[in-house]
GROMACS .gro file of C-alpha atoms in nm:
model
   73
    1MET     CA    1   5.470  13.449   9.630
    2ILE     CA    2   5.834  13.518   9.543
    3LYS     CA    3   5.920  13.571   9.911
    4LYS     CA    4   5.767  13.235   9.999
    5LYS     CA    5   5.977  13.064   9.732
    6SER     CA    6   6.295  13.233   9.847
    7TYR     CA    7   6.226  13.146  10.213
    8LEU     CA    8   6.155  12.789  10.113
    9LEU     CA    9   6.476  12.774   9.910
   10ILE     CA   10   6.681  12.911  10.200
   11LEU     CA   11   6.519  12.670  10.443
   12LEU     CA   12   6.586  12.373  10.217
   13SER     CA   13   6.946  12.485  10.167
   14ILE     CA   14   7.003  12.508  10.542
   15LEU     CA   15   6.846  12.168  10.599
   16LEU     CA   16   7.062  12.016  10.328
   17ILE     CA   17   7.379  12.160  10.479
   18PHE     CA   18   7.305  12.037  10.831
   19THR     CA   19   7.177  11.694  10.737
   20THR     CA   20   7.474  11.581  10.529
   21VAL     CA   21   7.724  11.359  10.708
   22PRO     CA   22   8.089  11.429  10.641
   23VAL     CA   23   8.277  11.124  10.518
   24ASN     CA   24   8.647  11.086  10.571
   25ALA     CA   25   8.796  10.934  10.256
   26ALA     CA   26   9.111  10.823  10.437
   27ASN     CA   27   8.954  10.591  10.694
   28ASN     CA   28   9.204  10.350  10.837
   29ILE     CA   29   9.010  10.040  10.927
   30THR     CA   30   9.183   9.783  11.140
   31TYR     CA   31   9.051   9.438  11.200
   32ASN     CA   32   9.138   9.244  11.511
   33ILE     CA   33   9.177   8.898  11.371
   34LYS     CA   34   9.345   8.638  11.585
   35ALA     CA   35   9.620   8.497  11.370
   36ASP     CA   36   9.678   8.126  11.359
   37GLU     CA   37   9.994   8.039  11.552
   38ARG     CA   38  10.109   7.833  11.255
   39ALA     CA   39  10.073   8.122  11.011
   40TYR     CA   40  10.386   8.261  10.852
   41GLN     CA   41  10.497   8.609  10.953
   42TYR     CA   42  10.619   8.829  10.667
   43GLU     CA   43  10.782   9.170  10.659
   44TRP     CA   44  10.927   9.397  10.396
   45ARG     CA   45  11.305   9.447  10.399
   46TYR     CA   46  11.442   9.759  10.231
   47LYS     CA   47  11.778   9.854  10.084
   48PHE     CA   48  11.914  10.173   9.934
   49GLU     CA   49  12.145  10.127   9.639
   50ASN     CA   50  12.272  10.388   9.391
   51GLY     CA   51  12.003  10.636   9.498
   52PHE     CA   52  11.718  10.390   9.452
   53VAL     CA   53  11.505  10.213   9.710
   54TYR     CA   54  11.440   9.841   9.675
   55ARG     CA   55  11.224   9.611   9.883
   56ARG     CA   56  11.199   9.237   9.925
   57LEU     CA   57  10.953   9.022  10.115
   58TYR     CA   58  11.105   8.822  10.400
   59ASN     CA   59  10.948   8.526  10.580
   60CYS     CA   60  11.036   8.576  10.947
   61THR     CA   61  10.905   8.232  11.043
   62THR     CA   62  11.132   8.034  10.810
   63GLN     CA   63  11.399   8.308  10.793
   64GLN     CA   64  11.405   8.293  10.414
   65TRP     CA   65  11.338   8.537  10.133
   66ALA     CA   66  10.988   8.510   9.987
   67GLY     CA   67  11.047   8.708   9.669
   68ASN     CA   68  11.290   8.907   9.460
   69TRP     CA   69  11.412   9.262   9.504
   70GLU     CA   70  11.177   9.511   9.343
   71LEU     CA   71  11.227   9.879   9.275
   72VAL     CA   72  11.017  10.104   9.501
   73GLY     CA   73  11.134  10.447   9.401
   0.00000   0.00000   0.00000
């Protein structure tokens, strides 16, 4: 009886190991969405000043700043 339980436990353990699906937590999902031609194009601009990194959002379509400088690190 004890051997049957141990065989059953081993069998269930093996089945559990081989039936689990590994999941990658760092999936990079990209969506192919056709952007509207009238949509604004933004990009981050960076500067290094006094050992600190700052970034500011820039509107490439209107060629104007879209925000203030913010400390990154």
